[in-house]
Amino acid sequence: MILTVTLNTALDITYRVGALRPHTSHRVSDVAERPGGKGVNVARVLAALGHETTVTGFVGGATGQSVREHLADTRGVRDALLPVAGATRRTVAVVDELTGDTTQLNEPGPQIAPAEWGAFLDHYEELLPAASAVALCGSLPPGVPVGAYAGLTKAARAAGVPVLLDTSGEPLRRGVAARPDLVKPNTDELAELTGSHDPTRATQDARRRGARTVVASLGVQGLLALTPDGRWRAVPPAREHGNPTGAGDSAVAGLLSGLIEQLPWPDRLARAAALSAATVRAQAAGEFDRAAYEELVGRVTVTGDPTAA
């Protein structure tokens, strides 16, 4: 079982409009709702790839109930979310059908009380023994300690469970110092962590700070990985136009599934890059277009230097 942790779960709402213009009203042509938050998106893609997945984190209020109802309909995903007094947040993606651009609005999430955080730590420890890998994903809701991911990483490592960390800012900086097996920042997150805008130099710095492997999302330029087995670059065949929400989460799912299946790095990165591109093509946030994925995965260009570890 792969365990994904989403401390700031969400109900993702996608609106599609003919053209998005400021200061005017819009007629929405389509509305889609999905359970969201980075780790929930990862779990859904992992399940679609055939991996048994459990999601945990916080959930509350009427929005949280909607998240759980949607998860109950998601085959291969087990709900181990922990109820809290506050209400789960909503995220709204507005897709401009004329340009293909997406505007994202993200609520902050519920206030987590100290007792609720303590209950989650106990819950997490109970889930770890059955996990083959853990993904720690996304932002922290108000009230959760900024070093939360560092503590969760240490607990997983103590249990012998590989850890992937996908967050940003101070939670990323502290989490990296706890020595996760893999971190997956985008270019902005990597630059904020290391102070370098050169992805090659920045991935090297992130490894020196504690991460065993660093896979950086470079947007349309694909993925750059610095691993114990060398440096690799994966580039999709063409730039995709659509909704990028969840594209990075799909890449995480590709990397995690490749870890569990013990795939060589070129195959892991090709899968991650293809899933990311296929997510941009999908109609709703946090989904991927399976036909697009199957068409793209064999066309991702992967180059590597095994001596650059």
Coordinates of C-alpha atoms in Angstrom, one line a residue:
M1 CA 0.0 0.0 0.0
I2 CA 1.2 3.5 -0.8
L3 CA 0.3 6.1 1.8
T4 CA -0.3 9.7 0.6
V5 CA -0.5 12.5 3.2
T6 CA -2.5 15.6 2.4
L7 CA -2.7 17.8 5.4
N8 CA -4.6 20.5 3.5
T9 CA -7.2 18.5 1.5
A10 CA -9.6 20.4 -0.8
L11 CA -12.6 20.1 -3.0
D12 CA -11.3 21.0 -6.4
I13 CA -13.9 22.9 -8.6
T14 CA -13.2 23.5 -12.3
Y15 CA -15.2 26.1 -14.2
R16 CA -14.9 26.3 -18.0
V17 CA -15.8 29.7 -19.7
G18 CA -15.6 30.8 -23.3
A19 CA -13.2 33.6 -22.5
L20 CA -12.1 35.0 -19.1
R21 CA -12.4 38.8 -18.9
P22 CA -11.9 40.9 -15.8
H23 CA -14.7 43.0 -14.4
T24 CA -17.5 41.1 -16.3
S25 CA -19.9 38.3 -15.5
H26 CA -19.3 34.9 -17.2
R27 CA -21.6 32.1 -18.3
V28 CA -20.0 28.8 -17.2
S29 CA -20.2 26.1 -19.9
D30 CA -19.1 23.2 -17.6
V31 CA -18.5 22.5 -13.9
A32 CA -16.5 19.6 -12.5
E33 CA -15.8 18.6 -8.8
R34 CA -13.1 16.3 -7.6
P35 CA -11.5 15.5 -4.2
G36 CA -8.2 17.4 -4.2
G37 CA -5.1 18.5 -2.5
K38 CA -1.8 17.3 -3.8
G39 CA -1.6 13.9 -2.1
V40 CA -5.2 13.1 -3.0
N41 CA -4.4 13.8 -6.7
V42 CA -1.4 11.6 -6.4
A43 CA -3.5 8.8 -4.9
R44 CA -6.1 9.0 -7.6
V45 CA -3.4 8.6 -10.3
L46 CA -1.6 5.8 -8.5
A47 CA -4.9 3.9 -8.2
A48 CA -5.5 4.4 -12.0
L49 CA -2.1 2.9 -12.5
G50 CA -3.1 -0.2 -10.5
H51 CA -1.5 0.6 -7.1
E52 CA -3.4 0.2 -3.8
T53 CA -3.4 3.6 -2.1
T54 CA -4.5 5.1 1.2
V55 CA -5.1 8.8 1.7
T56 CA -4.8 10.5 5.0
G57 CA -4.8 14.1 6.3
F58 CA -7.5 16.3 7.7
V59 CA -11.1 16.7 6.5
G60 CA -14.0 18.6 8.0
G61 CA -17.3 20.4 7.4
A62 CA -19.7 20.1 4.5
T63 CA -16.9 20.5 2.0
G64 CA -15.0 17.7 3.7
Q65 CA -18.1 15.5 3.5
S66 CA -18.2 16.1 -0.3
V67 CA -14.5 15.1 -0.5
R68 CA -15.2 11.8 1.3
E69 CA -18.2 11.1 -0.9
H70 CA -16.2 11.6 -4.0
L71 CA -13.4 9.4 -2.6
A72 CA -15.8 6.6 -1.9
D73 CA -16.5 6.5 -5.6
T74 CA -12.8 6.3 -6.5
R75 CA -11.7 2.7 -7.1
G76 CA -8.4 1.7 -5.5
V77 CA -8.3 4.6 -3.0
R78 CA -8.9 4.0 0.7
D79 CA -10.1 6.9 2.8
A80 CA -8.1 7.2 6.1
L81 CA -8.7 11.0 6.5
L82 CA -9.0 12.3 10.1
P83 CA -12.1 14.5 10.9
V84 CA -11.5 18.0 12.4
A85 CA -13.7 20.8 13.6
G86 CA -12.9 23.2 10.8
A87 CA -14.1 23.1 7.2
T88 CA -12.0 21.7 4.4
R89 CA -11.0 24.3 1.8
R90 CA -12.1 24.7 -1.8
T91 CA -9.9 25.4 -4.8
V92 CA -11.4 26.9 -7.9
A93 CA -9.8 26.6 -11.4
V94 CA -11.3 28.8 -14.1
V95 CA -10.3 27.5 -17.6
D96 CA -10.4 30.0 -20.4
E97 CA -11.4 27.9 -23.5
L98 CA -10.3 30.6 -25.9
T99 CA -6.6 30.7 -24.7
G100 CA -6.4 27.4 -22.8
D101 CA -5.1 29.4 -19.7
T102 CA -6.2 28.6 -16.2
T103 CA -6.8 30.9 -13.3
Q104 CA -6.5 29.3 -9.8
L105 CA -8.1 30.4 -6.5
N106 CA -7.0 28.5 -3.4
E107 CA -8.5 28.9 0.1
P108 CA -6.2 28.6 3.1
G109 CA -7.7 25.6 4.8
P110 CA -9.1 25.0 8.3
Q111 CA -7.4 26.0 11.6
I112 CA -6.0 22.8 13.2
A113 CA -6.0 22.7 17.0
P114 CA -3.0 21.2 18.9
A115 CA -5.1 18.2 20.0
E116 CA -6.1 17.5 16.4
W117 CA -2.4 17.6 15.3
G118 CA -1.5 15.2 18.1
A119 CA -4.3 12.9 17.1
F120 CA -3.0 12.9 13.5
L121 CA 0.5 12.0 14.6
D122 CA -0.8 8.9 16.4
H123 CA -3.0 8.1 13.4
Y124 CA 0.0 8.4 11.0
E125 CA 2.2 6.1 13.2
E126 CA -0.6 3.5 13.0
L127 CA -0.7 3.6 9.2
L128 CA 3.0 3.4 8.6
P129 CA 3.6 -0.3 9.2
A130 CA 1.4 -1.3 6.2
A131 CA 3.0 1.3 3.8
S132 CA 5.4 0.5 1.1
A133 CA 6.1 4.2 0.5
V134 CA 4.9 7.5 1.8
A135 CA 4.2 10.8 -0.1
L136 CA 4.0 14.0 1.9
C137 CA 2.4 16.5 -0.2
G138 CA 1.2 20.1 -0.3
S139 CA 0.7 23.1 1.9
L140 CA 0.1 23.1 5.7
P141 CA -3.2 24.3 7.0
P142 CA -3.1 27.0 9.7
G143 CA -2.1 25.6 13.1
V144 CA 0.1 22.8 11.8
P145 CA 3.8 23.3 12.9
V146 CA 6.0 24.5 10.1
G147 CA 8.4 21.5 10.8
A148 CA 5.5 19.0 10.4
Y149 CA 7.0 17.3 7.3
A150 CA 10.4 17.0 8.9
G151 CA 8.8 15.1 11.8
L152 CA 6.7 12.9 9.5
T153 CA 9.8 12.1 7.3
K154 CA 11.8 11.1 10.4
A155 CA 8.9 8.8 11.5
A156 CA 8.7 7.1 8.1
R157 CA 12.4 6.6 7.9
A158 CA 12.5 5.1 11.4
A159 CA 9.8 2.6 10.2
G160 CA 11.9 1.8 7.1
V161 CA 9.4 3.3 4.7
P162 CA 10.7 5.4 1.7
V163 CA 9.5 9.0 1.7
L164 CA 8.8 11.4 -1.1
L165 CA 8.3 15.1 -0.1
D166 CA 6.5 17.6 -2.3
T167 CA 6.0 21.0 -0.7
S168 CA 7.5 24.5 -0.7
G169 CA 8.9 27.3 1.4
E170 CA 10.0 26.7 5.0
P171 CA 8.2 23.3 5.3
L172 CA 10.4 22.1 2.3
R173 CA 13.6 23.5 3.8
R174 CA 13.0 21.8 7.1
G175 CA 11.7 18.6 5.5
V176 CA 14.8 18.3 3.3
A177 CA 17.0 18.4 6.4
A178 CA 15.2 15.3 7.6
R179 CA 16.7 13.4 4.7
P180 CA 13.7 12.2 2.6
D181 CA 14.4 9.7 -0.2
L182 CA 13.1 12.0 -2.9
V183 CA 12.0 15.6 -3.2
K184 CA 10.1 17.0 -6.2
P185 CA 10.2 20.8 -6.3
N186 CA 9.4 23.0 -9.3
T187 CA 11.8 25.6 -10.5
D188 CA 10.5 28.4 -8.2
E189 CA 10.5 26.1 -5.1
L190 CA 14.0 24.9 -5.9
A191 CA 15.3 28.4 -6.3
E192 CA 13.7 29.5 -3.0
L193 CA 15.2 26.5 -1.2
T194 CA 18.8 26.9 -2.6
G195 CA 19.0 30.5 -3.8
S196 CA 20.1 29.4 -7.2
H197 CA 18.1 29.8 -10.5
D198 CA 20.4 27.3 -12.3
P199 CA 18.5 24.0 -12.0
T200 CA 21.7 21.8 -12.3
R201 CA 23.4 23.7 -9.5
A202 CA 20.2 23.9 -7.4
T203 CA 19.5 20.2 -7.5
Q204 CA 23.1 19.5 -6.4
D205 CA 22.6 22.0 -3.5
A206 CA 19.3 20.3 -2.5
R207 CA 21.0 17.0 -2.3
R208 CA 23.7 18.4 -0.1
R209 CA 21.0 19.7 2.2
G210 CA 19.8 16.2 2.8
A211 CA 17.6 14.8 0.0
R212 CA 18.8 11.5 -1.4
T213 CA 17.2 12.2 -4.8
V214 CA 16.0 15.5 -6.3
V215 CA 13.6 15.6 -9.3
A216 CA 12.9 19.1 -10.4
S217 CA 9.8 20.0 -12.5
L218 CA 11.0 22.5 -15.2
G219 CA 7.6 23.2 -16.8
V220 CA 7.6 22.8 -20.6
Q221 CA 11.3 21.7 -20.3
G222 CA 10.4 18.5 -18.5
L223 CA 12.1 17.0 -15.5
L224 CA 15.7 17.1 -14.2
A225 CA 16.7 14.3 -11.8
L226 CA 19.8 14.1 -9.7
T227 CA 19.9 10.6 -8.2
P228 CA 22.5 8.3 -6.5
D229 CA 22.7 6.6 -10.0
G230 CA 23.4 9.8 -12.0
R231 CA 21.8 12.8 -13.5
W232 CA 18.8 12.4 -15.9
R233 CA 16.7 14.7 -18.0
A234 CA 13.2 13.8 -19.4
V235 CA 11.5 16.1 -22.0
P236 CA 8.0 15.5 -23.4
P237 CA 7.6 15.7 -27.2
A238 CA 5.7 19.0 -27.3
R239 CA 4.3 21.7 -25.2
E240 CA 0.8 20.9 -23.9
H241 CA -2.0 23.4 -23.7
G242 CA -4.8 23.0 -21.1
N243 CA -5.3 23.0 -17.4
P244 CA -2.0 22.4 -15.5
T245 CA -3.6 21.8 -12.2
G246 CA -2.4 18.5 -10.8
A247 CA 0.3 18.0 -13.4
G248 CA 3.1 18.0 -10.8
D249 CA 1.0 15.6 -8.7
S250 CA 0.8 13.2 -11.6
A251 CA 4.6 13.3 -12.0
V252 CA 4.8 12.4 -8.3
A253 CA 2.6 9.4 -8.9
G254 CA 4.8 8.3 -11.8
L255 CA 7.9 8.5 -9.6
L256 CA 6.3 6.7 -6.7
S257 CA 4.9 3.9 -8.9
G258 CA 8.3 3.6 -10.6
L259 CA 9.9 3.2 -7.1
I260 CA 7.5 0.5 -6.1
E261 CA 7.9 -1.3 -9.4
Q262 CA 11.7 -0.9 -9.2
L263 CA 11.9 0.6 -12.7
P264 CA 15.2 2.1 -13.9
W265 CA 15.4 5.9 -13.7
P266 CA 14.9 6.5 -17.4
D267 CA 11.6 4.6 -17.3
R268 CA 10.4 6.3 -14.1
L269 CA 11.1 9.7 -15.5
A270 CA 9.4 8.9 -18.9
R271 CA 6.3 7.8 -17.0
A272 CA 6.3 10.9 -14.8
A273 CA 6.8 13.3 -17.7
A274 CA 4.1 11.6 -19.8
L275 CA 1.6 11.5 -16.9
S276 CA 2.2 15.2 -16.2
A277 CA 1.6 16.1 -19.9
A278 CA -1.5 13.9 -20.0
T279 CA -2.9 15.7 -17.0
V280 CA -2.6 19.1 -18.7
R281 CA -4.7 17.6 -21.5
A282 CA -7.5 16.4 -19.2
Q283 CA -10.8 18.2 -18.8
A284 CA -10.8 18.4 -15.0
A285 CA -8.2 19.3 -12.4
G286 CA -6.3 16.4 -11.0
E287 CA -7.2 13.9 -13.7
F288 CA -5.1 12.5 -16.6
D289 CA -6.0 11.6 -20.1
R290 CA -5.1 7.9 -20.3
A291 CA -5.1 7.8 -24.1
A292 CA -2.7 10.8 -24.2
Y293 CA -0.5 9.1 -21.5
E294 CA -0.2 5.9 -23.5
E295 CA 0.6 7.9 -26.7
L296 CA 3.2 10.2 -24.9
V297 CA 5.1 7.8 -22.7
G298 CA 7.0 6.2 -25.6
R299 CA 7.9 9.7 -27.0
V300 CA 9.5 11.3 -24.0
T301 CA 13.2 11.9 -24.6
V302 CA 15.3 10.8 -21.7
T303 CA 19.0 11.5 -21.5
G304 CA 21.4 10.8 -18.7
D305 CA 24.9 10.8 -17.3
P306 CA 25.4 7.9 -14.8
T307 CA 28.8 9.4 -13.8
A308 CA 27.2 12.6 -12.5
A309 CA 25.8 11.3 -9.2

